[in-house]
PDB file of C-alpha atoms in Angstrom:
ATOM      1  CA  ASP A 693     -66.822 114.947  46.817  1.00 85.00           C
ATOM      2  CA  SER A 694     -69.102 118.398  47.903  1.00 87.00           C
ATOM      3  CA  GLY A 695     -67.869 120.400  44.720  1.00 93.00           C
ATOM      4  CA  VAL A 696     -65.752 122.693  46.901  1.00 96.00           C
ATOM      5  CA  THR A 697     -61.748 122.443  46.392  1.00 97.00           C
ATOM      6  CA  GLN A 698     -59.360 124.119  48.737  1.00 97.00           C
ATOM      7  CA  THR A 699     -55.612 124.237  47.887  1.00 97.00           C
ATOM      8  CA  PRO A 700     -53.242 123.261  49.335  1.00 97.00           C
ATOM      9  CA  LYS A 701     -53.918 120.445  51.414  1.00 96.00           C
ATOM     10  CA  HIS A 702     -51.603 120.908  53.884  1.00 97.00           C
ATOM     11  CA  LEU A 703     -49.175 123.960  54.166  1.00 97.00           C
ATOM     12  CA  ILE A 704     -46.218 124.334  57.078  1.00 98.00           C
ATOM     13  CA  THR A 705     -44.735 127.443  57.614  1.00 97.00           C
ATOM     14  CA  ALA A 706     -42.833 129.652  60.133  1.00 97.00           C
ATOM     15  CA  THR A 707     -44.071 132.286  62.687  1.00 97.00           C
ATOM     16  CA  GLY A 708     -44.102 135.216  61.024  1.00 97.00           C
ATOM     17  CA  GLN A 709     -44.742 134.220  57.739  1.00 98.00           C
ATOM     18  CA  ARG A 710     -47.627 135.239  55.114  1.00 98.00           C
ATOM     19  CA  VAL A 711     -49.839 132.615  53.283  1.00 98.00           C
ATOM     20  CA  THR A 712     -52.382 132.743  51.116  1.00 98.00           C
ATOM     21  CA  LEU A 713     -55.261 129.681  51.232  1.00 98.00           C
ATOM     22  CA  ARG A 714     -57.353 129.131  48.060  1.00 98.00           C
ATOM     23  CA  CYS A 715     -60.631 128.161  47.483  1.00 98.00           C
ATOM     24  CA  SER A 716     -63.585 127.434  44.800  1.00 97.00           C
ATOM     25  CA  PRO A 717     -66.767 127.269  45.149  1.00 96.00           C
ATOM     26  CA  ARG A 718     -69.191 125.050  43.562  1.00 95.00           C
ATOM     27  CA  SER A 719     -70.573 125.761  40.123  1.00 93.00           C
ATOM     28  CA  GLY A 720     -73.168 128.559  40.512  1.00 90.00           C
ATOM     29  CA  ASP A 721     -72.511 129.201  44.137  1.00 93.00           C
ATOM     30  CA  LEU A 722     -71.955 132.986  44.907  1.00 92.00           C
ATOM     31  CA  SER A 723     -71.595 132.954  48.611  1.00 92.00           C
ATOM     32  CA  VAL A 724     -68.025 132.158  49.902  1.00 95.00           C
ATOM     33  CA  TYR A 725     -67.634 131.215  53.762  1.00 95.00           C
ATOM     34  CA  TRP A 726     -64.541 130.880  55.441  1.00 97.00           C
ATOM     35  CA  TYR A 727     -64.337 128.863  58.690  1.00 97.00           C
ATOM     36  CA  GLN A 728     -61.389 127.982  61.214  1.00 97.00           C
ATOM     37  CA  GLN A 729     -61.443 125.065  63.252  1.00 97.00           C
ATOM     38  CA  SER A 730     -58.948 124.714  66.138  1.00 95.00           C
ATOM     39  CA  LEU A 731     -58.755 122.220  69.242  1.00 89.00           C
ATOM     40  CA  ASP A 732     -59.281 125.394  71.601  1.00 88.00           C
ATOM     41  CA  GLN A 733     -61.908 127.195  69.422  1.00 89.00           C
ATOM     42  CA  GLY A 734     -63.453 124.812  67.448  1.00 93.00           C
ATOM     43  CA  LEU A 735     -65.337 125.467  64.378  1.00 96.00           C
ATOM     44  CA  GLN A 736     -65.416 129.138  64.200  1.00 95.00           C
ATOM     45  CA  PHE A 737     -66.947 131.246  61.326  1.00 95.00           C
ATOM     46  CA  LEU A 738     -64.636 134.178  59.822  1.00 96.00           C
ATOM     47  CA  ILE A 739     -65.880 135.619  57.054  1.00 95.00           C
ATOM     48  CA  GLN A 740     -68.507 135.429  53.904  1.00 93.00           C
ATOM     49  CA  TYR A 741     -68.190 137.136  51.013  1.00 93.00           C
ATOM     50  CA  TYR A 742     -70.784 137.281  47.878  1.00 91.00           C
ATOM     51  CA  ASN A 743     -70.375 137.596  44.314  1.00 92.00           C
ATOM     52  CA  GLY A 744     -66.985 139.122  45.233  1.00 93.00           C
ATOM     53  CA  GLU A 745     -68.100 141.611  48.154  1.00 93.00           C
ATOM     54  CA  GLU A 746     -67.733 141.163  52.018  1.00 93.00           C
ATOM     55  CA  ARG A 747     -70.869 139.991  53.051  1.00 90.00           C
ATOM     56  CA  ALA A 748     -70.543 139.247  57.291  1.00 90.00           C
ATOM     57  CA  LYS A 749     -67.572 139.096  59.336  1.00 91.00           C
ATOM     58  CA  GLY A 750     -66.911 136.956  62.054  1.00 91.00           C
ATOM     59  CA  ASN A 751     -64.117 136.375  64.367  1.00 84.00           C
ATOM     60  CA  ILE A 752     -61.429 137.122  61.831  1.00 93.00           C
ATOM     61  CA  LEU A 753     -58.346 138.308  63.204  1.00 94.00           C
ATOM     62  CA  GLU A 754     -56.932 141.967  61.308  1.00 95.00           C
ATOM     63  CA  ARG A 755     -53.891 139.803  60.842  1.00 97.00           C
ATOM     64  CA  PHE A 756     -56.132 137.865  58.488  1.00 97.00           C
ATOM     65  CA  SER A 757     -58.193 139.221  54.988  1.00 97.00           C
ATOM     66  CA  ALA A 758     -59.786 137.619  52.777  1.00 97.00           C
ATOM     67  CA  GLN A 759     -61.328 138.382  48.847  1.00 97.00           C
ATOM     68  CA  GLN A 760     -63.496 137.234  46.612  1.00 97.00           C
ATOM     69  CA  PHE A 761     -62.489 137.214  42.770  1.00 97.00           C
ATOM     70  CA  PRO A 762     -64.805 138.128  39.482  1.00 96.00           C
ATOM     71  CA  ASP A 763     -64.216 134.311  38.922  1.00 95.00           C
ATOM     72  CA  LEU A 764     -65.720 133.663  42.165  1.00 95.00           C
ATOM     73  CA  HIS A 765     -62.753 131.776  43.359  1.00 97.00           C
ATOM     74  CA  SER A 766     -61.253 133.329  47.305  1.00 98.00           C
ATOM     75  CA  GLU A 767     -58.239 133.423  48.814  1.00 98.00           C
ATOM     76  CA  LEU A 768     -57.666 133.927  53.059  1.00 98.00           C
ATOM     77  CA  ASN A 769     -54.692 135.725  53.518  1.00 98.00           C
ATOM     78  CA  LEU A 770     -52.955 135.125  56.823  1.00 98.00           C
ATOM     79  CA  SER A 771     -50.134 137.098  57.972  1.00 97.00           C
ATOM     80  CA  SER A 772     -47.638 137.403  60.747  1.00 97.00           C
ATOM     81  CA  LEU A 773     -48.549 134.074  61.208  1.00 98.00           C
ATOM     82  CA  GLU A 774     -48.457 132.888  65.296  1.00 97.00           C
ATOM     83  CA  LEU A 775     -48.251 128.850  67.045  1.00 96.00           C
ATOM     84  CA  GLY A 776     -51.861 129.826  67.117  1.00 95.00           C
ATOM     85  CA  ASP A 777     -53.291 130.021  64.181  1.00 97.00           C
ATOM     86  CA  SER A 778     -52.508 126.558  63.188  1.00 97.00           C
ATOM     87  CA  ALA A 779     -55.844 124.989  62.549  1.00 97.00           C
ATOM     88  CA  LEU A 780     -57.914 123.379  59.774  1.00 97.00           C
ATOM     89  CA  TYR A 781     -59.342 126.034  57.465  1.00 98.00           C
ATOM     90  CA  PHE A 782     -62.341 125.498  55.840  1.00 98.00           C
ATOM     91  CA  CYS A 783     -63.758 126.955  52.883  1.00 97.00           C
ATOM     92  CA  ALA A 784     -67.975 126.437  51.948  1.00 96.00           C
ATOM     93  CA  SER A 785     -70.195 127.689  49.413  1.00 94.00           C
ATOM     94  CA  SER A 786     -73.891 128.352  49.190  1.00 91.00           C
ATOM     95  CA  VAL A 787     -76.517 129.644  46.664  1.00 84.00           C
ATOM     96  CA  ILE A 788     -78.307 132.519  48.929  1.00 72.00           C
ATOM     97  CA  GLY A 789     -81.619 132.521  49.776  1.00 63.00           C
ATOM     98  CA  GLU A 790     -83.755 129.761  51.931  1.00 57.00           C
ATOM     99  CA  LEU A 791     -80.425 129.339  53.962  1.00 66.00           C
ATOM    100  CA  ALA A 792     -79.020 126.746  51.337  1.00 80.00           C
ATOM    101  CA  PRO A 793     -76.457 124.192  53.083  1.00 87.00           C
ATOM    102  CA  GLN A 794     -72.893 125.119  53.191  1.00 91.00           C
ATOM    103  CA  TYR A 795     -71.081 122.842  51.369  1.00 94.00           C
ATOM    104  CA  PHE A 796     -67.368 122.259  52.774  1.00 96.00           C
ATOM    105  CA  GLY A 797     -64.152 121.834  50.852  1.00 96.00           C
ATOM    106  CA  PRO A 798     -61.681 119.510  52.247  1.00 96.00           C
ATOM    107  CA  GLY A 799     -60.475 121.901  54.516  1.00 97.00           C
ATOM    108  CA  THR A 800     -56.484 123.396  54.382  1.00 98.00           C
ATOM    109  CA  ARG A 801     -54.229 121.892  57.403  1.00 97.00           C
ATOM    110  CA  LEU A 802     -52.122 125.013  58.527  1.00 98.00           C
ATOM    111  CA  THR A 803     -48.780 124.551  60.742  1.00 97.00           C
ATOM    112  CA  VAL A 804     -46.703 127.082  62.024  1.00 97.00           C
ATOM    113  CA  LEU A 805     -44.015 125.969  63.889  1.00 96.00           C
TER     114      LEU A 805
ATOM    115  CA  ALA B 176     -76.338 135.896  70.874  1.00 83.00           C
ATOM    116  CA  GLN B 177     -76.703 132.239  69.120  1.00 90.00           C
ATOM    117  CA  LYS B 178     -75.482 129.212  70.905  1.00 95.00           C
ATOM    118  CA  VAL B 179     -75.335 125.392  70.026  1.00 97.00           C
ATOM    119  CA  THR B 180     -74.509 122.641  72.787  1.00 98.00           C
ATOM    120  CA  GLN B 181     -73.479 119.695  72.484  1.00 98.00           C
ATOM    121  CA  ALA B 182     -73.041 118.003  75.764  1.00 94.00           C
ATOM    122  CA  GLN B 183     -72.142 114.693  74.735  1.00 97.00           C
ATOM    123  CA  THR B 184     -67.991 115.180  74.156  1.00 96.00           C
ATOM    124  CA  GLU B 185     -67.476 111.395  73.617  1.00 97.00           C
ATOM    125  CA  ILE B 186     -69.847 108.316  72.928  1.00 98.00           C
ATOM    126  CA  SER B 187     -68.574 105.060  72.180  1.00 97.00           C
ATOM    127  CA  VAL B 188     -71.228 102.184  71.600  1.00 97.00           C
ATOM    128  CA  VAL B 189     -71.084  98.083  69.786  1.00 97.00           C
ATOM    129  CA  GLU B 190     -71.918  97.913  66.410  1.00 97.00           C
ATOM    130  CA  LYS B 191     -75.808  97.352  65.733  1.00 97.00           C
ATOM    131  CA  GLU B 192     -76.756  99.271  68.721  1.00 97.00           C
ATOM    132  CA  ASP B 193     -78.815 102.550  68.289  1.00 97.00           C
ATOM    133  CA  VAL B 194     -77.448 105.938  69.198  1.00 98.00           C
ATOM    134  CA  THR B 195     -79.022 109.417  69.824  1.00 98.00           C
ATOM    135  CA  LEU B 196     -76.759 112.727  69.699  1.00 98.00           C
ATOM    136  CA  ASP B 197     -78.387 115.888  71.732  1.00 98.00           C
ATOM    137  CA  CYS B 198     -78.049 119.443  70.360  1.00 98.00           C
ATOM    138  CA  VAL B 199     -79.604 122.297  72.270  1.00 98.00           C
ATOM    139  CA  TYR B 200     -79.289 125.749  70.732  1.00 97.00           C
ATOM    140  CA  GLU B 201     -80.343 128.966  71.702  1.00 96.00           C
ATOM    141  CA  THR B 202     -81.335 132.224  69.796  1.00 93.00           C
ATOM    142  CA  ARG B 203     -83.753 135.244  69.687  1.00 91.00           C
ATOM    143  CA  ASP B 204     -84.439 134.969  66.062  1.00 88.00           C
ATOM    144  CA  THR B 205     -87.736 133.325  65.489  1.00 87.00           C
ATOM    145  CA  THR B 206     -86.720 131.968  61.926  1.00 88.00           C
ATOM    146  CA  TYR B 207     -83.851 129.977  62.194  1.00 91.00           C
ATOM    147  CA  TYR B 208     -82.215 127.232  60.502  1.00 91.00           C
ATOM    148  CA  LEU B 209     -80.134 123.942  62.112  1.00 93.00           C
ATOM    149  CA  PHE B 210     -78.083 121.792  60.663  1.00 95.00           C
ATOM    150  CA  TRP B 211     -75.955 118.684  61.311  1.00 97.00           C
ATOM    151  CA  TYR B 212     -72.665 117.948  59.524  1.00 97.00           C
ATOM    152  CA  LYS B 213     -70.964 115.085  59.765  1.00 97.00           C
ATOM    153  CA  GLN B 214     -66.841 114.781  60.227  1.00 97.00           C
ATOM    154  CA  PRO B 215     -65.109 111.602  59.551  1.00 95.00           C
ATOM    155  CA  PRO B 216     -61.468 111.196  60.311  1.00 92.00           C
ATOM    156  CA  SER B 217     -60.506 111.774  56.843  1.00 91.00           C
ATOM    157  CA  GLY B 218     -61.511 115.456  57.953  1.00 92.00           C
ATOM    158  CA  GLU B 219     -64.025 116.887  55.728  1.00 93.00           C
ATOM    159  CA  LEU B 220     -67.215 118.277  56.638  1.00 95.00           C
ATOM    160  CA  VAL B 221     -70.316 116.619  55.258  1.00 95.00           C
ATOM    161  CA  PHE B 222     -73.481 118.046  54.854  1.00 94.00           C
ATOM    162  CA  LEU B 223     -76.456 115.721  56.313  1.00 95.00           C
ATOM    163  CA  ILE B 224     -79.762 117.676  56.973  1.00 92.00           C
ATOM    164  CA  ARG B 225     -81.195 120.928  57.056  1.00 90.00           C
ATOM    165  CA  ARG B 226     -84.563 121.727  59.306  1.00 90.00           C
ATOM    166  CA  ASN B 227     -85.721 125.317  59.680  1.00 87.00           C
ATOM    167  CA  SER B 228     -87.480 126.663  62.673  1.00 89.00           C
ATOM    168  CA  PHE B 229     -91.239 126.325  60.942  1.00 87.00           C
ATOM    169  CA  ASP B 230     -90.623 122.682  60.155  1.00 85.00           C
ATOM    170  CA  GLU B 231     -91.101 120.793  63.329  1.00 83.00           C
ATOM    171  CA  GLN B 232     -91.803 117.531  61.474  1.00 84.00           C
ATOM    172  CA  ASN B 233     -89.535 114.563  62.269  1.00 85.00           C
ATOM    173  CA  GLU B 234     -87.105 113.281  59.562  1.00 86.00           C
ATOM    174  CA  ILE B 235     -85.875 109.639  58.255  1.00 87.00           C
ATOM    175  CA  SER B 236     -83.610 109.153  55.963  1.00 89.00           C
ATOM    176  CA  GLY B 237     -82.569 105.691  55.882  1.00 93.00           C
ATOM    177  CA  ARG B 238     -81.101 104.962  59.343  1.00 95.00           C
ATOM    178  CA  TYR B 239     -80.839 108.519  60.342  1.00 95.00           C
ATOM    179  CA  SER B 240     -83.640 110.341  62.011  1.00 94.00           C
ATOM    180  CA  TRP B 241     -83.816 113.694  63.162  1.00 94.00           C
ATOM    181  CA  ASN B 242     -86.460 115.092  66.242  1.00 94.00           C
ATOM    182  CA  PHE B 243     -86.511 118.423  66.174  1.00 94.00           C
ATOM    183  CA  GLN B 244     -88.843 119.908  69.016  1.00 94.00           C
ATOM    184  CA  LYS B 245     -88.937 123.807  69.511  1.00 93.00           C
ATOM    185  CA  SER B 246     -90.440 123.839  72.846  1.00 93.00           C
ATOM    186  CA  THR B 247     -87.438 122.364  74.629  1.00 95.00           C
ATOM    187  CA  SER B 248     -84.774 124.207  71.368  1.00 96.00           C
ATOM    188  CA  SER B 249     -83.564 120.940  70.747  1.00 96.00           C
ATOM    189  CA  PHE B 250     -82.813 119.197  67.453  1.00 96.00           C
ATOM    190  CA  ASN B 251     -81.241 115.425  68.073  1.00 97.00           C
ATOM    191  CA  PHE B 252     -79.752 113.168  65.772  1.00 96.00           C
ATOM    192  CA  THR B 253     -80.340 108.939  66.363  1.00 97.00           C
ATOM    193  CA  ILE B 254     -78.494 106.451  64.181  1.00 97.00           C
ATOM    194  CA  THR B 255     -80.510 103.183  64.211  1.00 97.00           C
ATOM    195  CA  ALA B 256     -78.673  99.962  64.139  1.00 97.00           C
ATOM    196  CA  SER B 257     -75.054 101.980  64.035  1.00 97.00           C
ATOM    197  CA  GLN B 258     -72.028 100.545  62.033  1.00 97.00           C
ATOM    198  CA  VAL B 259     -68.326 101.206  62.183  1.00 96.00           C
ATOM    199  CA  VAL B 260     -68.333 103.962  58.960  1.00 96.00           C
ATOM    200  CA  ASP B 261     -70.948 105.762  61.358  1.00 97.00           C
ATOM    201  CA  SER B 262     -67.828 106.400  63.677  1.00 97.00           C
ATOM    202  CA  ALA B 263     -66.742 110.523  62.842  1.00 98.00           C
ATOM    203  CA  VAL B 264     -67.331 113.672  64.656  1.00 98.00           C
ATOM    204  CA  TYR B 265     -70.746 115.192  64.357  1.00 98.00           C
ATOM    205  CA  PHE B 266     -71.455 118.760  64.616  1.00 98.00           C
ATOM    206  CA  CYS B 267     -75.367 120.421  65.429  1.00 98.00           C
ATOM    207  CA  ALA B 268     -74.973 123.784  63.685  1.00 96.00           C
ATOM    208  CA  LEU B 269     -77.538 127.218  63.707  1.00 94.00           C
ATOM    209  CA  SER B 270     -77.970 129.747  61.299  1.00 90.00           C
ATOM    210  CA  GLY B 271     -80.247 132.977  61.605  1.00 80.00           C
ATOM    211  CA  PHE B 272     -82.164 134.042  58.754  1.00 69.00           C
ATOM    212  CA  GLN B 273     -81.908 137.678  58.399  1.00 65.00           C
ATOM    213  CA  GLY B 274     -78.335 138.948  57.947  1.00 60.00           C
ATOM    214  CA  ALA B 275     -75.195 136.998  58.093  1.00 62.00           C
ATOM    215  CA  GLN B 276     -75.644 133.416  57.043  1.00 77.00           C
ATOM    216  CA  LYS B 277     -72.825 131.920  59.300  1.00 88.00           C
ATOM    217  CA  LEU B 278     -73.129 128.796  60.968  1.00 93.00           C
ATOM    218  CA  VAL B 279     -72.952 128.444  64.397  1.00 94.00           C
ATOM    219  CA  PHE B 280     -71.582 125.396  65.526  1.00 97.00           C
ATOM    220  CA  GLY B 281     -71.430 123.287  68.737  1.00 97.00           C
ATOM    221  CA  GLN B 282     -68.734 121.732  70.218  1.00 97.00           C
ATOM    222  CA  GLY B 283     -68.987 118.317  68.236  1.00 97.00           C
ATOM    223  CA  THR B 284     -69.814 114.981  69.195  1.00 98.00           C
ATOM    224  CA  ARG B 285     -67.432 112.051  68.970  1.00 97.00           C
ATOM    225  CA  LEU B 286     -68.878 109.125  67.630  1.00 98.00           C
ATOM    226  CA  THR B 287     -66.942 105.455  67.971  1.00 98.00           C
ATOM    227  CA  ILE B 288     -68.445 102.626  66.600  1.00 97.00           C
ATOM    228  CA  ASN B 289     -67.264  99.403  68.087  1.00 96.00           C
ATOM    229  CA  PRO B 290     -67.212  96.224  65.731  1.00 94.00           C
TER     230      PRO B 290
END
């Protein structure tokens, strides 16, 4: 158990809908990262937050947004969903400094029908 | 741009054999970090090791060992006396030191250990 929690574990929805994925980092970790794992794109970095502020953006679509709250949990919002958004979405957390390892949550499997 | 290549898509061996997973990386950074993660069939990503670019010492942890060669931009992972529980997808990843600490992953190597 990495100490990172993600909910829900599975999510099935329809095209055009909006969903919210939730992540709680390990105790003491201020940095949260979101990654998408799909068959065609592999594991791709989406976005990073540090202590409530956006720190870096990767290949994140404009239909996707995220935020980190004062209690450090983070949410990834996916809107106007398309079939191609079906993927496993991981949250990871780390301390900052010395390129600390990122510890990953169990992931949320999103299926868009 | 940073890039990680894991040329072996799938490897299948018989239990107790030794197996090496290859990882080659590209980066213009002089300081960077390399990682290996394991993704078992249950789906989670498990951190195995982190190595910084200044430390080329090989590392051994039980049946696992890692060989970092800066001259060839490689960070290979060897499992000695493989076991069925080692069956998983293994990912090599790279992160720069400056700016975003995002991980750039290779495509992964699916390792199957047959009894």
